[in-house]
Amino acid sequence: MALAGCLAALSTVPSAAGAVSGEDDTLGGGVAGRVLAHGLAKEKLKLKAKGRTDVIVSTVTIEPGGSTGWHYHVGQLLAVVTSGTLTRTLQDCSVEVSPAGSAFIEHAGAGHRHVGRNLGTEPVVLYLTYLLPQGSPLAVDVEAPPCADLPSE
């Protein structure tokens, strides 16, 4: 709820809402802000958290040819791709490709295992916001699903 409140508050500040260039933007009254990442989600985003929740913001870089290995998240995660193209293979072995400038949610639970790969020639840079039950790890490593033709990493 706190995250939703903060996001709602930011959406009412014209300077913050319009600042997508990534440059420093003075909001007024001794307050300054900087957009770290901007992405467009192609579908409706719905974030949920129950109970005490660790909200963690991080960046992840996947070098060309790199892979996250098969894993899942105990809580939801909001991702913004700021450079490169991320290719994710999901639990059902469907593939989602997310180029720079896109945003998506990774759902929680072992039924949502996936692997992220950089099949391109430039680094993939992700800005991630995790909503995790307090004390949970960022990710849990798992085996590839039976339908995957990729070796478990």
CSV table of N, CA and C in Angstrom, one decimal, residues 23-75:
chain,number,residue,atom,x,y,z
A,23,GLU,N,17.3,13.3,-16.7
A,23,GLU,CA,18.1,14.3,-16.1
A,23,GLU,C,17.5,14.8,-14.8
A,24,ASP,N,18.4,15.5,-14.0
A,24,ASP,CA,17.9,16.0,-12.8
A,24,ASP,C,16.8,17.0,-13.0
A,25,ASP,N,15.8,17.0,-12.2
A,25,ASP,CA,14.6,17.9,-12.4
A,25,ASP,C,14.3,18.5,-11.0
A,26,THR,N,14.4,19.8,-10.8
A,26,THR,CA,14.1,20.4,-9.5
A,26,THR,C,12.6,20.5,-9.4
A,27,LEU,N,12.1,19.9,-8.3
A,27,LEU,CA,10.6,19.8,-8.1
A,27,LEU,C,10.1,21.1,-7.4
A,28,GLY,N,11.0,21.8,-6.7
A,28,GLY,CA,10.6,23.0,-5.9
A,28,GLY,C,10.8,22.8,-4.5
A,29,GLY,N,11.0,23.9,-3.8
A,29,GLY,CA,11.1,23.9,-2.3
A,29,GLY,C,12.3,23.1,-1.8
A,30,GLY,N,13.4,23.0,-2.5
A,30,GLY,CA,14.5,22.3,-2.0
A,30,GLY,C,14.4,20.8,-2.3
A,31,VAL,N,13.5,20.4,-3.1
A,31,VAL,CA,13.3,18.9,-3.5
A,31,VAL,C,13.8,18.7,-4.9
A,32,ALA,N,14.7,17.7,-5.1
A,32,ALA,CA,15.1,17.4,-6.4
A,32,ALA,C,14.9,15.9,-6.7
A,33,GLY,N,14.6,15.5,-7.9
A,33,GLY,CA,14.4,14.2,-8.2
A,33,GLY,C,15.1,13.8,-9.5
A,34,ARG,N,15.3,12.5,-9.8
A,34,ARG,CA,15.9,12.1,-11.0
A,34,ARG,C,15.2,10.8,-11.4
A,35,VAL,N,14.8,10.7,-12.7
A,35,VAL,CA,14.2,9.5,-13.2
A,35,VAL,C,15.4,8.5,-13.5
A,36,LEU,N,15.3,7.3,-12.9
A,36,LEU,CA,16.4,6.4,-13.1
A,36,LEU,C,16.1,5.4,-14.2
A,37,ALA,N,14.8,5.2,-14.5
A,37,ALA,CA,14.4,4.3,-15.6
A,37,ALA,C,13.0,4.6,-16.0
A,38,HIS,N,12.8,4.5,-17.3
A,38,HIS,CA,11.4,4.7,-17.8
A,38,HIS,C,11.1,3.6,-18.8
A,39,GLY,N,10.0,3.0,-18.6
A,39,GLY,CA,9.6,1.9,-19.6
A,39,GLY,C,8.1,1.9,-19.7
A,40,LEU,N,7.6,1.4,-20.8
A,40,LEU,CA,6.2,1.4,-21.1
A,40,LEU,C,5.7,-0.1,-21.1
A,41,ALA,N,4.7,-0.3,-20.2
A,41,ALA,CA,4.1,-1.6,-20.1
A,41,ALA,C,3.0,-1.8,-21.2
A,42,LYS,N,3.0,-2.9,-21.9
A,42,LYS,CA,2.0,-3.1,-22.9
A,42,LYS,C,0.7,-3.6,-22.4
A,43,GLU,N,0.6,-4.0,-21.1
A,43,GLU,CA,-0.6,-4.4,-20.5
A,43,GLU,C,-0.8,-3.8,-19.2
A,44,LYS,N,-2.0,-4.0,-18.6
A,44,LYS,CA,-2.3,-3.5,-17.3
A,44,LYS,C,-1.3,-4.1,-16.2
A,45,LEU,N,-0.7,-3.3,-15.4
A,45,LEU,CA,0.1,-3.8,-14.3
A,45,LEU,C,-0.6,-3.8,-13.0
A,46,LYS,N,-0.5,-4.9,-12.3
A,46,LYS,CA,-1.1,-5.0,-11.0
A,46,LYS,C,-0.1,-5.5,-10.0
A,47,LEU,N,0.3,-4.7,-9.0
A,47,LEU,CA,1.2,-5.1,-8.0
A,47,LEU,C,0.5,-5.4,-6.7
A,48,LYS,N,0.9,-6.5,-6.0
A,48,LYS,CA,0.2,-6.9,-4.8
A,48,LYS,C,1.3,-7.3,-3.8
A,49,ALA,N,1.0,-7.0,-2.5
A,49,ALA,CA,1.9,-7.5,-1.4
A,49,ALA,C,1.0,-7.7,-0.2
A,50,LYS,N,1.3,-8.7,0.5
A,50,LYS,CA,0.5,-9.0,1.8
A,50,LYS,C,1.5,-9.0,2.9
A,51,GLY,N,1.1,-8.4,4.0
A,51,GLY,CA,1.9,-8.4,5.2
A,51,GLY,C,3.2,-7.5,5.1
A,52,ARG,N,4.1,-7.8,5.9
A,52,ARG,CA,5.4,-7.0,5.9
A,52,ARG,C,6.2,-7.3,4.6
A,53,THR,N,6.5,-6.3,3.9
A,53,THR,CA,7.1,-6.4,2.6
A,53,THR,C,8.4,-5.7,2.5
A,54,ASP,N,9.4,-6.4,2.0
A,54,ASP,CA,10.7,-5.7,1.7
A,54,ASP,C,10.5,-5.1,0.3
A,55,VAL,N,10.7,-3.8,0.1
A,55,VAL,CA,10.7,-3.2,-1.2
A,55,VAL,C,12.2,-2.9,-1.5
A,56,ILE,N,12.7,-3.5,-2.6
A,56,ILE,CA,14.1,-3.4,-2.9
A,56,ILE,C,14.2,-3.0,-4.4
A,57,VAL,N,15.0,-2.0,-4.6
A,57,VAL,CA,15.2,-1.5,-6.0
A,57,VAL,C,16.7,-1.8,-6.3
A,58,SER,N,16.9,-2.4,-7.5
A,58,SER,CA,18.3,-2.7,-7.9
A,58,SER,C,18.4,-2.6,-9.4
A,59,THR,N,19.7,-2.6,-9.8
A,59,THR,CA,20.0,-2.7,-11.3
A,59,THR,C,20.7,-4.1,-11.5
A,60,VAL,N,20.4,-4.6,-12.6
A,60,VAL,CA,21.0,-5.9,-13.0
A,60,VAL,C,21.5,-5.7,-14.5
A,61,THR,N,22.7,-6.1,-14.7
A,61,THR,CA,23.3,-6.1,-16.1
A,61,THR,C,23.6,-7.5,-16.5
A,62,ILE,N,23.1,-7.9,-17.7
A,62,ILE,CA,23.4,-9.2,-18.3
A,62,ILE,C,24.2,-8.9,-19.5
A,63,GLU,N,25.4,-9.4,-19.5
A,63,GLU,CA,26.3,-9.2,-20.7
A,63,GLU,C,25.8,-10.1,-21.9
A,64,PRO,N,26.3,-9.7,-23.1
A,64,PRO,CA,25.9,-10.5,-24.2
A,64,PRO,C,26.3,-12.0,-24.0
A,65,GLY,N,25.3,-12.9,-24.3
A,65,GLY,CA,25.5,-14.3,-24.1
A,65,GLY,C,25.2,-14.7,-22.7
A,66,GLY,N,24.9,-13.8,-21.8
A,66,GLY,CA,24.7,-14.1,-20.4
A,66,GLY,C,23.3,-14.6,-20.1
A,67,SER,N,23.1,-15.2,-18.9
A,67,SER,CA,21.8,-15.8,-18.5
A,67,SER,C,21.7,-15.7,-17.0
A,68,THR,N,20.4,-15.5,-16.6
A,68,THR,CA,20.1,-15.5,-15.2
A,68,THR,C,20.1,-16.9,-14.6
A,69,GLY,N,19.9,-17.9,-15.4
A,69,GLY,CA,19.6,-19.2,-14.9
A,69,GLY,C,18.2,-19.3,-14.6
A,70,TRP,N,17.6,-20.5,-14.5
A,70,TRP,CA,16.2,-20.7,-14.2
A,70,TRP,C,16.0,-20.3,-12.7
A,71,HIS,N,15.0,-19.6,-12.4
A,71,HIS,CA,14.7,-19.1,-11.1
A,71,HIS,C,13.2,-18.6,-11.0
A,72,TYR,N,12.8,-18.4,-9.8
A,72,TYR,CA,11.5,-17.7,-9.6
A,72,TYR,C,11.7,-16.7,-8.4
A,73,HIS,N,10.7,-15.9,-8.2
A,73,HIS,CA,10.7,-14.9,-7.1
A,73,HIS,C,9.6,-15.2,-6.2
A,74,VAL,N,9.8,-15.0,-4.9
A,74,VAL,CA,8.8,-15.3,-3.8
A,74,VAL,C,7.8,-14.2,-3.8
A,75,GLY,N,8.1,-13.0,-4.2
A,75,GLY,CA,7.2,-11.9,-4.4
A,75,GLY,C,7.2,-11.4,-5.8
